Coordinates of C-alpha atoms and ligand atoms in Angstrom, one line a residue:
M1 CA 108.6 -114.6 86.2
A2 CA 104.9 -114.3 85.7
D3 CA 103.4 -111.0 86.8
V4 CA 100.5 -111.4 89.1
S5 CA 98.4 -108.6 87.7
P6 CA 98.0 -107.4 84.2
R7 CA 99.3 -104.0 83.4
A8 CA 97.7 -101.4 81.2
I9 CA 100.2 -99.0 79.8
R10 CA 98.5 -95.9 78.4
G11 CA 99.9 -93.2 76.1
R12 CA 100.3 -92.5 72.4
V13 CA 101.1 -95.9 70.9
L14 CA 103.2 -96.2 67.8
T15 CA 104.4 -99.3 66.1
F16 CA 105.6 -100.1 62.5
V17 CA 104.1 -102.8 60.3
R18 CA 106.4 -102.6 57.3
A19 CA 109.4 -100.5 56.0
P20 CA 108.2 -97.0 55.1
A21 CA 108.3 -96.3 51.4
G22 CA 109.5 -92.8 52.2
A23 CA 108.6 -89.8 54.3
G24 CA 104.8 -89.5 54.8
D25 CA 104.1 -93.2 54.3
A26 CA 101.2 -93.5 56.8
Q27 CA 100.5 -97.1 55.9
S28 CA 103.8 -98.2 57.3
Y29 CA 102.8 -97.7 61.0
R30 CA 99.9 -97.9 63.4
Y31 CA 99.3 -95.0 65.7
I32 CA 96.8 -94.6 68.5
E33 CA 96.6 -91.1 69.9
D34 CA 95.2 -92.3 73.2
G35 CA 96.1 -96.0 73.4
V36 CA 96.5 -98.8 75.8
V37 CA 98.9 -101.7 75.7
L38 CA 97.5 -104.4 77.9
V39 CA 100.3 -106.7 79.2
K40 CA 100.0 -110.1 80.8
D41 CA 102.8 -112.4 81.8
G42 CA 105.4 -110.4 79.9
H43 CA 103.6 -110.3 76.6
V44 CA 101.3 -107.9 74.9
E45 CA 97.8 -109.2 75.3
Q46 CA 95.9 -106.5 73.5
V47 CA 96.5 -103.0 72.1
G48 CA 93.9 -100.5 71.2
P49 CA 92.2 -97.2 72.0
A50 CA 92.0 -96.4 75.7
A51 CA 88.3 -95.6 75.3
E52 CA 87.7 -99.3 74.4
L53 CA 90.2 -101.1 76.5
L54 CA 89.9 -99.2 79.8
A55 CA 86.2 -100.0 79.9
R56 CA 86.8 -103.7 80.0
L57 CA 90.1 -104.0 81.9
P58 CA 90.4 -106.8 84.4
A59 CA 89.6 -105.5 87.9
D60 CA 93.1 -106.2 89.2
A61 CA 94.9 -104.4 86.3
L62 CA 97.5 -101.7 87.1
V63 CA 97.1 -98.7 84.9
E64 CA 100.2 -96.6 84.1
H65 CA 99.4 -93.4 82.2
H66 CA 102.3 -91.8 80.3
A67 CA 100.4 -88.7 79.3
D68 CA 101.7 -87.0 76.1
A69 CA 104.5 -89.6 75.7
L70 CA 105.0 -92.0 72.8
I71 CA 104.9 -95.7 73.6
M72 CA 107.0 -97.6 71.1
P73 CA 108.6 -101.0 70.9
G74 CA 111.9 -101.1 72.8
F75 CA 114.9 -100.3 70.6
I76 CA 117.0 -103.1 69.3
D77 CA 120.8 -102.7 69.0
P78 CA 122.1 -105.4 66.7
H79 CA 125.9 -104.7 67.1
I80 CA 127.5 -103.7 70.4
H81 CA 130.5 -104.8 72.4
Y82 CA 129.7 -105.3 76.1
P83 CA 133.4 -105.4 77.2
Q84 CA 134.0 -101.9 75.7
T85 CA 132.0 -99.8 78.2
Q86 CA 135.4 -98.4 79.3
V87 CA 136.8 -98.3 75.8
I88 CA 134.2 -95.8 74.5
A89 CA 135.8 -92.3 74.0
S90 CA 139.4 -93.6 73.4
Y91 CA 141.4 -90.9 71.6
G92 CA 143.2 -90.6 68.3
A93 CA 143.4 -94.0 66.5
Q94 CA 142.0 -95.8 63.5
L95 CA 140.8 -99.4 63.7
L96 CA 143.8 -101.6 64.0
E97 CA 145.7 -99.3 66.3
W98 CA 142.6 -98.6 68.3
L99 CA 142.1 -102.4 68.8
E100 CA 145.7 -102.9 70.0
K101 CA 146.1 -99.7 72.1
Y102 CA 142.7 -99.7 73.9
T103 CA 140.3 -102.5 73.1
F104 CA 142.4 -105.6 73.5
V105 CA 143.8 -104.1 76.8
E106 CA 140.3 -103.7 78.3
E107 CA 138.9 -106.9 77.0
Q108 CA 141.7 -108.9 78.8
K109 CA 140.2 -107.8 82.1
F110 CA 137.1 -109.9 81.4
A111 CA 139.1 -113.1 82.3
D112 CA 138.0 -112.1 85.8
P113 CA 134.4 -113.2 86.4
Q114 CA 133.8 -110.4 88.9
H115 CA 134.9 -107.7 86.5
A116 CA 132.6 -109.3 83.9
A117 CA 129.6 -109.5 86.2
R118 CA 130.0 -105.8 87.2
N119 CA 130.3 -104.7 83.6
A120 CA 127.4 -106.9 82.5
A121 CA 125.2 -105.2 85.1
F122 CA 126.3 -101.8 84.0
F123 CA 125.8 -102.6 80.4
L124 CA 122.3 -103.9 80.8
D125 CA 121.4 -100.9 83.0
E126 CA 122.7 -98.5 80.4
L127 CA 120.9 -100.2 77.6
A128 CA 117.6 -99.9 79.6
R129 CA 118.3 -96.2 80.4
N130 CA 118.5 -95.7 76.6
G131 CA 115.4 -97.6 75.8
T132 CA 117.2 -100.5 74.3
T133 CA 115.6 -103.8 75.2
T134 CA 117.4 -106.3 73.0
A135 CA 121.1 -106.2 71.9
V136 CA 123.3 -108.4 69.9
A137 CA 126.5 -108.2 71.9
Y138 CA 130.1 -109.3 71.4
C139 CA 131.6 -110.6 74.6
S140 CA 135.3 -110.9 75.3
A141 CA 137.2 -114.1 74.3
H142 CA 136.6 -115.5 77.8
P143 CA 133.6 -117.8 78.2
A144 CA 133.1 -116.3 81.7
S145 CA 132.3 -113.0 80.0
A146 CA 129.4 -114.5 78.1
E147 CA 128.3 -116.4 81.2
A148 CA 128.1 -113.1 83.1
L149 CA 126.1 -111.4 80.5
F150 CA 123.7 -114.2 79.8
S151 CA 123.0 -114.9 83.5
A152 CA 122.4 -111.2 84.2
A153 CA 120.1 -110.8 81.2
H154 CA 118.2 -114.0 82.2
R155 CA 117.6 -112.7 85.7
R156 CA 116.1 -109.6 84.2
N157 CA 114.1 -111.5 81.6
A158 CA 115.8 -109.4 78.9
G159 CA 116.2 -110.9 75.5
M160 CA 119.9 -110.8 74.6
I161 CA 121.9 -112.4 71.8
A162 CA 125.6 -112.7 72.5
G163 CA 128.7 -114.8 71.9
T164 CA 132.4 -114.9 73.0
A165 CA 134.8 -113.4 70.5
I166 CA 136.6 -116.3 68.9
M167 CA 140.3 -115.4 68.2
N168 CA 143.4 -117.5 67.7
R169 CA 145.9 -115.1 66.1
N170 CA 146.9 -111.5 65.8
G171 CA 146.0 -110.5 69.3
P172 CA 147.5 -110.5 72.8
P173 CA 148.0 -114.0 74.3
G174 CA 145.3 -113.2 76.9
L175 CA 142.7 -113.2 74.2
L176 CA 143.9 -116.0 72.0
E177 CA 142.8 -119.6 72.4
P178 CA 143.8 -122.6 70.3
A179 CA 141.3 -122.8 67.4
H180 CA 139.5 -125.9 68.7
D181 CA 139.2 -124.8 72.3
A182 CA 137.4 -121.6 71.4
I183 CA 134.9 -123.6 69.4
T184 CA 134.4 -126.1 72.1
A185 CA 133.8 -123.2 74.6
S186 CA 131.2 -121.7 72.1
R187 CA 129.5 -125.1 71.8
D188 CA 129.2 -125.4 75.5
L189 CA 127.7 -121.9 75.8
I190 CA 125.3 -122.6 73.0
R191 CA 124.1 -125.7 74.9
R192 CA 123.8 -123.8 78.1
W193 CA 122.3 -120.6 76.9
H194 CA 120.8 -120.7 73.4
G195 CA 117.0 -120.9 74.1
T196 CA 117.4 -120.6 77.8
G197 CA 114.6 -118.2 78.7
R198 CA 115.0 -115.3 76.3
Q199 CA 118.7 -115.8 75.6
R200 CA 120.2 -116.7 72.2
Y201 CA 123.7 -117.3 71.0
A202 CA 125.7 -115.8 68.2
V203 CA 128.8 -117.5 66.9
T204 CA 131.3 -114.6 67.0
P205 CA 134.5 -114.9 65.0
R206 CA 135.8 -111.4 65.8
F207 CA 137.0 -110.7 62.2
A208 CA 139.0 -112.6 59.6
I209 CA 142.3 -111.1 60.8
T210 CA 142.1 -112.8 64.2
S211 CA 141.2 -116.3 63.1
T212 CA 143.1 -118.9 61.1
D213 CA 141.4 -120.9 58.3
E214 CA 141.0 -123.7 60.7
Q215 CA 139.1 -121.6 63.2
L216 CA 136.9 -120.0 60.6
A217 CA 136.1 -123.4 59.2
E218 CA 135.1 -124.7 62.7
A219 CA 133.0 -121.6 63.2
G220 CA 131.2 -122.4 60.0
A221 CA 130.7 -126.0 61.1
L222 CA 129.3 -124.9 64.4
L223 CA 126.7 -122.8 62.6
K224 CA 125.7 -125.8 60.6
E225 CA 125.4 -127.9 63.7
F226 CA 123.1 -125.3 65.3
P227 CA 120.9 -123.9 62.5
T228 CA 119.0 -121.4 64.8
V229 CA 122.1 -119.8 66.2
L230 CA 123.1 -116.4 64.8
M231 CA 126.6 -115.3 63.5
Q232 CA 128.2 -111.9 63.9
T233 CA 131.5 -110.5 62.7
H234 CA 133.1 -107.4 61.2
L235 CA 133.5 -106.8 57.5
D236 CA 135.1 -104.1 55.2
E237 CA 135.3 -101.5 57.9
N238 CA 138.8 -99.9 57.3
K239 CA 141.3 -99.8 54.5
N240 CA 144.2 -101.1 56.5
E241 CA 142.0 -103.9 57.8
I242 CA 141.1 -104.9 54.2
S243 CA 144.7 -104.9 53.0
T244 CA 145.6 -107.1 56.0
V245 CA 142.9 -109.5 55.0
K246 CA 144.2 -109.6 51.4
R247 CA 147.7 -110.4 52.8
L248 CA 146.4 -113.1 55.1
F249 CA 144.0 -114.7 52.6
P250 CA 145.7 -114.1 49.2
D251 CA 143.7 -116.7 47.3
D252 CA 140.3 -115.3 48.1
P253 CA 138.9 -112.7 45.7
S254 CA 137.5 -110.5 48.5
Y255 CA 137.1 -110.1 52.3
T256 CA 133.4 -111.2 52.0
A257 CA 134.6 -114.2 50.0
V258 CA 136.7 -115.3 52.9
Y259 CA 133.7 -115.6 55.1
A260 CA 131.7 -117.2 52.3
R261 CA 134.3 -119.9 51.8
F262 CA 133.8 -120.9 55.5
G263 CA 130.0 -121.0 55.4
L264 CA 129.6 -117.9 57.5
L265 CA 127.1 -116.1 55.2
G266 CA 123.4 -116.6 55.5
P267 CA 120.1 -115.1 56.7
R268 CA 121.2 -115.2 60.4
S269 CA 124.6 -113.6 59.8
L270 CA 125.2 -110.0 60.8
F271 CA 128.2 -108.2 59.3
G272 CA 129.2 -105.0 61.1
H273 CA 130.2 -101.9 59.0
C274 CA 130.2 -103.1 55.3
I275 CA 131.6 -99.7 54.2
H276 CA 134.1 -100.6 51.5
L277 CA 132.3 -103.4 49.6
D278 CA 133.0 -104.0 46.0
D279 CA 130.1 -105.0 43.7
A280 CA 130.8 -108.7 43.9
E281 CA 130.7 -108.5 47.7
V282 CA 127.4 -106.7 47.7
A283 CA 126.0 -109.5 45.5
L284 CA 127.4 -112.2 47.8
L285 CA 125.6 -110.5 50.8
R286 CA 122.4 -110.2 48.9
D287 CA 122.4 -113.7 47.5
N288 CA 123.0 -115.1 50.9
K289 CA 120.4 -112.9 52.5
S290 CA 123.0 -111.7 55.0
V291 CA 122.6 -108.5 57.0
A292 CA 124.9 -105.4 56.7
V293 CA 124.9 -103.5 59.9
F294 CA 125.2 -99.7 59.7
C295 CA 127.2 -98.3 62.7
P296 CA 127.3 -94.6 62.1
T297 CA 128.8 -93.2 65.3
S298 CA 131.6 -95.8 65.2
N299 CA 132.3 -95.3 61.5
L300 CA 132.7 -91.5 62.0
F301 CA 134.6 -91.8 65.3
I302 CA 137.1 -94.4 64.2
G303 CA 137.3 -92.6 60.8
S304 CA 136.3 -95.7 58.9
G305 CA 134.1 -94.1 56.2
L306 CA 130.5 -93.6 55.0
F307 CA 128.1 -96.5 54.8
N308 CA 126.3 -96.3 51.5
Y309 CA 122.8 -97.1 52.6
E310 CA 121.0 -96.4 49.3
R311 CA 123.4 -98.5 47.3
L312 CA 122.8 -101.5 49.5
V313 CA 119.0 -101.0 49.6
A314 CA 119.0 -100.8 45.8
A315 CA 121.0 -104.0 45.6
G316 CA 118.5 -105.8 47.9
V317 CA 120.9 -106.2 50.9
R318 CA 119.2 -106.5 54.3
I319 CA 120.2 -103.6 56.6
A320 CA 120.2 -103.0 60.3
L321 CA 121.2 -100.0 62.4
A322 CA 123.5 -100.3 65.5
T323 CA 125.6 -98.3 68.0
D324 CA 128.8 -100.4 68.0
V325 CA 129.8 -99.1 71.4
G326 CA 132.8 -98.7 72.2
G327 CA 134.0 -97.8 68.7
G328 CA 130.6 -96.1 68.6
T329 CA 130.2 -93.1 70.9
S330 CA 126.7 -93.4 72.3
Y331 CA 124.4 -96.2 73.7
S332 CA 121.4 -94.2 72.4
M333 CA 119.7 -95.5 69.3
L334 CA 118.3 -92.0 69.0
R335 CA 121.8 -90.5 68.8
T336 CA 122.7 -93.3 66.4
A337 CA 119.8 -92.5 64.1
A338 CA 120.9 -88.8 64.2
E339 CA 124.4 -89.7 63.0
A340 CA 123.0 -92.1 60.4
Y341 CA 121.0 -89.2 59.0
K342 CA 124.1 -87.1 58.7
V343 CA 126.2 -89.8 57.1
M344 CA 123.4 -90.1 54.5
Q345 CA 123.2 -86.4 54.0
L346 CA 126.9 -86.3 53.2
Q347 CA 126.2 -88.7 50.3
G348 CA 123.1 -86.8 49.1
Q349 CA 120.7 -89.4 50.7
N350 CA 117.9 -88.9 53.2
L351 CA 116.8 -90.9 56.2
P352 CA 113.1 -90.1 56.9
A353 CA 112.2 -90.2 60.6
L354 CA 109.7 -93.0 59.9
A355 CA 112.4 -95.1 58.3
A356 CA 114.8 -94.4 61.2
F357 CA 112.2 -95.5 63.9
D358 CA 111.2 -98.5 61.8
L359 CA 114.9 -99.5 61.7
M360 CA 115.4 -99.1 65.4
T361 CA 112.4 -101.4 66.1
R362 CA 110.7 -103.6 63.5
A363 CA 113.4 -103.7 60.9
N364 CA 116.2 -104.5 63.4
A365 CA 114.0 -107.3 64.7
A366 CA 113.5 -108.6 61.2
A367 CA 117.3 -108.5 60.6
L368 CA 117.6 -110.9 63.6
G369 CA 114.7 -113.1 62.4
L370 CA 112.7 -112.1 65.4
E371 CA 109.9 -110.0 63.8
G372 CA 106.7 -110.6 65.7
E373 CA 108.5 -111.6 68.9
I374 CA 110.2 -108.2 69.5
G375 CA 110.2 -104.9 67.6
S376 CA 106.4 -104.4 67.4
I377 CA 103.5 -103.8 69.7
A378 CA 101.1 -106.5 68.8
P379 CA 99.3 -109.3 70.6
G380 CA 101.8 -112.1 71.4
A381 CA 104.9 -110.0 71.2
F382 CA 107.1 -109.5 74.3
A383 CA 106.0 -106.3 76.1
D384 CA 109.4 -104.7 75.5
L385 CA 108.6 -101.0 75.3
V386 CA 110.2 -97.6 75.4
V387 CA 108.3 -94.5 76.5
L388 CA 109.6 -91.4 74.8
D389 CA 109.2 -87.7 75.6
A390 CA 110.0 -85.3 72.7
R391 CA 109.9 -82.4 75.2
A392 CA 112.6 -83.9 77.5
T393 CA 114.9 -80.9 77.4
P394 CA 114.3 -77.2 77.2
A395 CA 115.7 -77.0 73.7
M396 CA 113.5 -80.0 72.6
A397 CA 110.4 -78.5 74.2
H398 CA 111.1 -75.2 72.6
R399 CA 111.5 -76.8 69.2
M400 CA 108.3 -78.9 69.7
E401 CA 106.2 -75.7 70.0
V402 CA 106.2 -75.5 66.2
T403 CA 106.1 -79.2 65.2
R404 CA 102.9 -79.9 63.2
D405 CA 102.7 -83.7 63.1
L406 CA 103.9 -87.0 64.4
E407 CA 106.6 -87.3 61.8
E408 CA 108.1 -84.0 62.7
E409 CA 108.0 -85.0 66.4
L410 CA 109.9 -88.2 65.6
F411 CA 112.5 -86.2 63.7
V412 CA 113.0 -83.9 66.7
L413 CA 113.3 -87.0 68.9
M414 CA 116.0 -88.6 66.7
T415 CA 117.9 -85.3 66.0
M416 CA 117.9 -83.9 69.6
G417 CA 117.0 -86.9 71.8
D418 CA 119.1 -89.2 73.9
D419 CA 118.7 -91.0 77.2
R420 CA 117.0 -87.9 78.6
A421 CA 114.1 -88.5 76.3
V422 CA 113.5 -92.0 77.7
R423 CA 110.8 -91.8 80.4
Q424 CA 110.5 -95.5 81.0
T425 CA 111.6 -98.8 79.5
Y426 CA 109.6 -101.9 80.0
I427 CA 111.3 -105.3 79.7
A428 CA 108.8 -108.1 79.3
G429 CA 106.1 -105.9 80.8
R430 CA 108.0 -104.7 83.8
P431 CA 109.4 -101.2 84.3
A432 CA 113.2 -101.3 84.1
L433 CA 113.9 -97.8 85.3
K434 CA 113.4 -96.7 88.9
L435 CA 113.2 -93.0 88.3
N436 CA 111.1 -91.2 85.7
H437 CA 112.9 -88.1 84.5
Ligands
GUN1 N1 136.9 -105.2 64.2 C1 137.4 -106.2 65.0 N2 137.1 -106.0 66.2 C2 136.5 -104.8 66.3 C3 135.9 -104.1 67.4 O1 135.9 -104.4 68.5 N3 135.3 -102.9 67.0 C4 135.2 -102.5 65.7 N4 134.6 -101.3 65.5 N5 135.7 -103.2 64.7 C5 136.3 -104.3 65.0
ZN2 ZN1 132.0 -103.9 66.4

């Protein structure tokens, strides 16, 4: 997949180097007003001022100039369900009813490899249209669904992390597999895909309600067997979900403690939602360096509750930001940041634009243990980039007439922007979108 010629991508280059301490923290990012990202063989070779780099470009370099646009690391979505592209916008239910009435129905269709292949292609196209270059995706319970996603992502050289949803109880027969069979299927997929090109595996027990003790224990053992594999599940999303977990696991002191008992906590473990944690659960997540994933559009849409960002930051819990489509209502990380801002406002908290863009890029990469590889524009990183236009719509252009600095522009982008603000997305140095808009 080597590109023959190097590519010089010119524009206003912005990348984060650490978490912003607050609004106005200019040390948290690097910004080059007229910059060039020089890409070779899918990676960033150099980044610097156009005046310097253009003068010594290789003779065969292709130059692509995105005048006035911001070039940032591609967005990272650390929690999304690829079999839910036709579940998004399902009316009138909270979590457990929503799962039964809509989600489990659609996910059963992924037993058909052709359905899975068509949806995998749609999913990857839609991520690219929204500037998302890496996602951590739940597949359906069928190994064929993971196979379809991994093979499509591999063909595009897009770095995806995914796993089949392991379930052996409390779901329709079409999604349940005997405990051991599901684990065997996951192990086969890990051997086939974890580390193949840019693909990585995440062991995916859907949530405690849909697995027996035996299956959760096997999932924990699988993680031990493959220490570089990730883990994803759901935690403390909804009150009825939590009382069901208490009923199913009466001897465990909390929902988080169930996962801890089976060895599912750790620095490569991603827990979606984490809305209703008690203090002991917060401490468990912190002590095990696990990641709490904030899914604002989903938490609002399914009526789950408000993620307490500042409480978790203050406790030292690692945090990531994600769409959670199809409980979430948008593929756009910009829309997701806008809703995160509002969820925090409702609790008297703020999300500075710098922090939001750091989350969507560098911090989400760090949450996956991939800082340096993705989420930054720096030599050696994959050239996964998004090109953003803060004047993409008449209303945005009108608002931009009075913005005074970069931080205000970023805030307009996250508050008003969506896929229309994405001018181009590069995946490993190659343009992923045919049409600029
Ligand atoms: N909990 C278990 N499965 C799911 C799911 O598919 N979406 C959400 N939002 N929560 C879940
Ligand atoms: Zn989810």
